[in-house]
Coordinates of C-alpha atoms in Angstrom, one line a residue:
X1 CA 80.8 183.9 97.0
X2 CA 78.3 182.1 94.9
X3 CA 76.3 178.9 95.5
X4 CA 78.4 177.1 93.0
X5 CA 81.7 177.6 94.9
X6 CA 80.4 177.7 98.5
X7 CA 80.5 175.3 101.4
X8 CA 78.2 175.2 104.4
X9 CA 80.8 176.9 106.7
X10 CA 80.7 179.8 104.2
X11 CA 76.9 179.8 104.2
X12 CA 76.7 179.7 108.0
X13 CA 79.2 182.5 108.4
X14 CA 77.2 184.7 106.0
X15 CA 73.9 184.0 107.9
X16 CA 75.5 184.5 111.3
X17 CA 76.9 187.9 110.1
X18 CA 73.4 189.1 109.4
X19 CA 72.8 189.3 113.2
X20 CA 74.1 186.9 115.8
X21 CA 71.4 187.7 118.3
X22 CA 68.5 186.9 116.0
X23 CA 66.6 183.7 116.8
X24 CA 67.6 180.8 114.6
X25 CA 65.9 177.7 116.0
X26 CA 63.0 177.5 118.4
X27 CA 62.1 173.9 119.5
X28 CA 59.0 172.5 121.0
X29 CA 58.2 169.0 122.3
X30 CA 54.6 168.7 123.2
X31 CA 55.1 165.4 125.2
X32 CA 57.7 166.9 127.5
X33 CA 56.5 170.5 127.4
X34 CA 60.1 171.5 126.4
X35 CA 60.8 174.8 124.7
X36 CA 64.4 175.6 123.6
X37 CA 65.3 178.9 121.8
X38 CA 68.7 179.2 120.2
X39 CA 69.9 182.4 118.7
X40 CA 72.3 182.3 115.8
X41 CA 75.2 183.0 118.2
X42 CA 74.1 180.2 120.6
X43 CA 73.6 177.7 117.7
X44 CA 77.1 178.7 116.5
X45 CA 78.6 178.0 119.9
X46 CA 77.0 174.5 119.9
X47 CA 78.2 173.8 116.4
X48 CA 81.8 174.9 117.3
X49 CA 81.9 172.7 120.4
X50 CA 80.5 169.7 118.4
X51 CA 82.9 170.3 115.5
X52 CA 85.8 170.4 118.0
X53 CA 84.5 167.1 119.5
X54 CA 84.4 165.6 116.0
X55 CA 87.9 166.8 115.0
X56 CA 89.9 166.4 118.2
X57 CA 88.2 164.0 120.6
X58 CA 86.8 161.6 118.0
X59 CA 89.8 162.1 115.7
X60 CA 87.8 162.0 112.5
X61 CA 89.4 163.2 109.3
X62 CA 87.9 165.1 106.4
X63 CA 85.8 162.7 104.3
X64 CA 85.0 160.3 107.2
X65 CA 81.4 159.4 107.5
X66 CA 79.3 159.9 110.6
X67 CA 75.9 158.1 110.8
X68 CA 73.4 160.4 112.4
X69 CA 70.6 158.3 114.1
X70 CA 68.6 161.1 115.7
X71 CA 64.9 162.1 115.6
X72 CA 63.2 165.5 115.2
X73 CA 65.2 167.4 117.8
X74 CA 67.0 170.7 118.2
X75 CA 70.4 168.8 118.5
X76 CA 70.0 167.1 115.1
X77 CA 70.7 170.1 112.9
X78 CA 73.6 171.0 115.2
X79 CA 75.2 167.7 114.4
X80 CA 74.5 168.1 110.6
X81 CA 76.2 171.5 110.5
X82 CA 79.0 170.4 112.9
X83 CA 79.8 167.5 110.6
X84 CA 79.9 169.9 107.6
X85 CA 82.0 172.4 109.5
X86 CA 84.6 169.7 110.4
X87 CA 84.6 168.4 106.8
X88 CA 83.1 165.0 107.6
X89 CA 80.2 163.4 105.8
X90 CA 76.8 163.2 107.5
X91 CA 74.9 160.1 106.8
X92 CA 71.1 160.0 107.5
X93 CA 68.1 157.8 106.8
X94 CA 67.2 154.2 107.2
X95 CA 70.2 152.6 105.6
X96 CA 70.8 149.5 107.7
X97 CA 74.5 149.4 106.7
X98 CA 75.2 153.0 107.6
X99 CA 76.3 152.5 111.2
X100 CA 78.5 149.5 110.4
X101 CA 80.1 151.4 107.5
X102 CA 80.6 154.8 109.3
X103 CA 83.7 155.9 111.1
X104 CA 81.4 157.1 114.0
X105 CA 77.8 157.1 115.0
X106 CA 75.6 159.5 116.8
X107 CA 72.4 158.1 118.2
X108 CA 69.4 158.9 120.3
X109 CA 67.9 156.6 123.0
X110 CA 65.7 154.8 120.6
X111 CA 68.4 153.7 118.2
X112 CA 71.3 152.7 120.5
X113 CA 71.0 149.0 119.5
X114 CA 71.3 149.9 115.8
X115 CA 74.3 152.1 116.6
X116 CA 76.2 149.3 118.3
X117 CA 77.1 148.0 114.7
X118 CA 79.6 150.9 114.4
X119 CA 83.1 149.8 115.0
X120 CA 84.3 153.3 115.6
X121 CA 83.3 156.1 118.0
X122 CA 79.8 155.9 119.4
X123 CA 78.2 159.1 120.8
X124 CA 74.8 158.8 122.6
X125 CA 72.4 161.7 123.1
X126 CA 69.9 161.5 125.9
X127 CA 67.7 164.1 124.3
X128 CA 66.5 165.1 127.7
X129 CA 65.1 168.6 128.5
X130 CA 67.9 171.3 128.8
X131 CA 70.4 168.9 127.2
X132 CA 70.7 166.9 130.4
X133 CA 73.0 163.8 130.6
X134 CA 71.9 160.2 130.7
X135 CA 71.2 159.0 134.3
X136 CA 73.3 156.0 133.3
X137 CA 75.5 156.2 130.3
X138 CA 74.7 153.3 127.8
X139 CA 77.5 150.7 127.7
X140 CA 79.8 151.2 124.7
X141 CA 78.9 154.9 124.2
X142 CA 80.2 158.4 125.2
X143 CA 77.5 160.7 126.5
X144 CA 77.4 163.8 124.3
X145 CA 76.1 166.0 127.1
X146 CA 79.1 165.0 129.3
X147 CA 81.8 165.9 126.8
X148 CA 80.5 168.6 124.5
X149 CA 80.3 171.5 127.1
X150 CA 84.1 171.3 127.7
X151 CA 85.0 171.7 124.1
X152 CA 86.4 175.1 122.8
X153 CA 83.9 177.8 121.7
X154 CA 85.7 178.5 118.5
X155 CA 86.5 176.0 115.8
X156 CA 89.4 176.0 113.3
X157 CA 89.5 173.2 110.8
X158 CA 92.8 171.4 110.2
X159 CA 91.9 171.2 106.5
X160 CA 89.7 173.7 104.5
X161 CA 86.1 172.6 103.6
X162 CA 85.4 173.5 99.9
X163 CA 82.6 173.2 97.5
X164 CA 84.0 169.9 96.3
X165 CA 84.2 168.3 99.8
X166 CA 81.7 165.5 100.3
X167 CA 78.8 166.5 102.6
X168 CA 75.8 164.1 102.7
X169 CA 74.8 160.5 102.2
X170 CA 71.1 160.0 102.1
X171 CA 68.4 158.3 100.0
X172 CA 71.1 156.0 98.5
X173 CA 73.0 158.9 97.0
X174 CA 75.8 161.3 98.0
X175 CA 76.3 165.1 97.5
X176 CA 79.1 167.6 97.9
X177 CA 78.9 170.9 99.7
X178 CA 78.6 172.8 96.4
X179 CA 75.8 170.6 95.2
X180 CA 73.8 171.0 98.4
X181 CA 74.5 174.8 98.7
X182 CA 73.3 175.4 95.2
X183 CA 70.2 173.2 95.8
X184 CA 69.4 175.1 99.0
X185 CA 69.8 178.5 97.3
X186 CA 67.5 177.5 94.4
X187 CA 64.9 176.1 96.8
X188 CA 64.9 179.2 98.9
X189 CA 64.4 181.4 95.9
X190 CA 61.6 179.0 94.6
X191 CA 59.8 179.1 97.9
X192 CA 60.2 182.8 98.5
X193 CA 62.2 182.5 101.6
X194 CA 64.0 185.6 103.0
X195 CA 65.8 186.7 106.1
X196 CA 62.6 187.4 107.9
X197 CA 61.0 184.0 107.3
X198 CA 60.0 182.0 110.3
X199 CA 59.4 178.5 109.1
X200 CA 57.4 175.9 111.1
X201 CA 58.6 172.3 110.6
X202 CA 58.1 168.8 112.1
X203 CA 60.8 167.2 109.9
X204 CA 63.0 164.4 111.1
X205 CA 66.1 165.2 108.9
X206 CA 66.1 161.6 107.6
X207 CA 66.3 162.5 103.9
X208 CA 67.7 165.1 101.6
X209 CA 64.2 166.7 100.9
X210 CA 63.7 167.1 104.7
X211 CA 67.1 168.6 105.2
X212 CA 66.5 171.0 102.3
X213 CA 63.0 172.1 103.4
X214 CA 63.7 172.4 107.1
X215 CA 67.4 173.4 107.4
X216 CA 69.6 174.3 104.4
X217 CA 67.1 176.5 102.5
X218 CA 66.7 178.6 105.6
X219 CA 70.5 178.8 106.1
X220 CA 70.8 180.0 102.5
X221 CA 68.9 183.2 103.3
X222 CA 69.5 183.6 107.0
X223 CA 65.9 182.7 108.0
X224 CA 64.8 180.9 111.2
X225 CA 63.0 177.7 112.2
X226 CA 60.3 176.7 114.6
X227 CA 60.9 172.9 115.0
X228 CA 58.1 170.8 116.6
X229 CA 58.2 167.2 117.9
X230 CA 55.2 165.1 119.1
X231 CA 52.9 167.9 117.8
X232 CA 49.6 168.6 119.6
X233 CA 47.5 170.0 116.8
X234 CA 45.4 171.9 119.3
X235 CA 48.4 174.0 120.3
X236 CA 49.6 174.9 116.8
X237 CA 47.4 177.9 116.0
X238 CA 48.5 179.7 119.2
X239 CA 52.1 178.7 118.8
X240 CA 52.2 179.9 115.2
X241 CA 50.8 183.3 116.3
X242 CA 53.2 183.7 119.3
X243 CA 56.2 182.7 117.3
X244 CA 55.2 184.8 114.3
X245 CA 55.4 181.9 111.9
X246 CA 54.9 183.0 108.3
X247 CA 55.8 179.8 106.4
X248 CA 55.6 176.1 107.0
X249 CA 57.1 172.9 105.7
X250 CA 54.4 171.0 103.8
X251 CA 53.7 168.6 101.0
X252 CA 53.3 170.6 97.8
X253 CA 50.8 169.9 95.0
X254 CA 52.3 168.8 91.8
X255 CA 55.6 167.0 92.1
X256 CA 58.4 165.2 90.3
X257 CA 60.8 168.1 90.2
X258 CA 58.6 170.8 88.6
X259 CA 58.4 174.3 89.9
X260 CA 56.1 173.3 92.7
X261 CA 58.0 170.1 93.6
X262 CA 61.5 169.0 94.5
X263 CA 63.9 166.6 92.8
X264 CA 62.9 163.7 95.1
X265 CA 59.3 164.5 95.8
X266 CA 56.9 167.2 96.9
X267 CA 58.2 168.4 100.2
X268 CA 58.7 172.2 100.4
X269 CA 57.9 175.4 102.1
X270 CA 54.6 177.2 101.8
X271 CA 53.6 180.7 103.1
X272 CA 51.1 180.8 106.0
X273 CA 47.9 182.4 104.9

């Protein structure tokens, strides 16, 4: 398997095989005090359940578009990978037409009004600690926390996902699995990421550079993430030490697609001194 002929299900299976019990994503919210730790195996279980929800309950077909209107949160990368696993396209960012255009929409509490523009399936995430349900389900939406747990723990796609399958719409452009996988592998090599990397990020996954820096490049090498929301700067030094963080997502010097930058800007991963 090479980056040129891979899809994200391929990449994920390779990373999972390196050790299912390894931590993949550790999440902090300094406003709520929440801490969530997901191993590769646990993250895989969430992805399988969500992909089954997409394929069977939402009845989406390969190539359909899902508008993801979610903030920095541990459930956001689950939805990205679940969409790619099910062969549907993830749409992210501030495109005002995305929800109206998409076959389905996934929204957090702050973007429900925007999500109402979707004519198809509407999934709402309460984003409460421990993945709790909405106290009252928003009208016109299905509560993700109410339907996801009942989905099967193993996912089998009806159609194979290939390198040529469409994967992402962001920043006014679109990319296939093969293009994104190649991009992630090149970024991981450029930034010196490896299996033992523990990358700190506060990214919101609203653009391709954010997704590259704080998700797909880590997947490419089987690394892990420490994702922080509502960051209290005073807590960061202790957190980085306790979580053994050795790299961080940051703005890089230089830019414009050179060795130190990215194709769309200067967001990348730097080692922690």
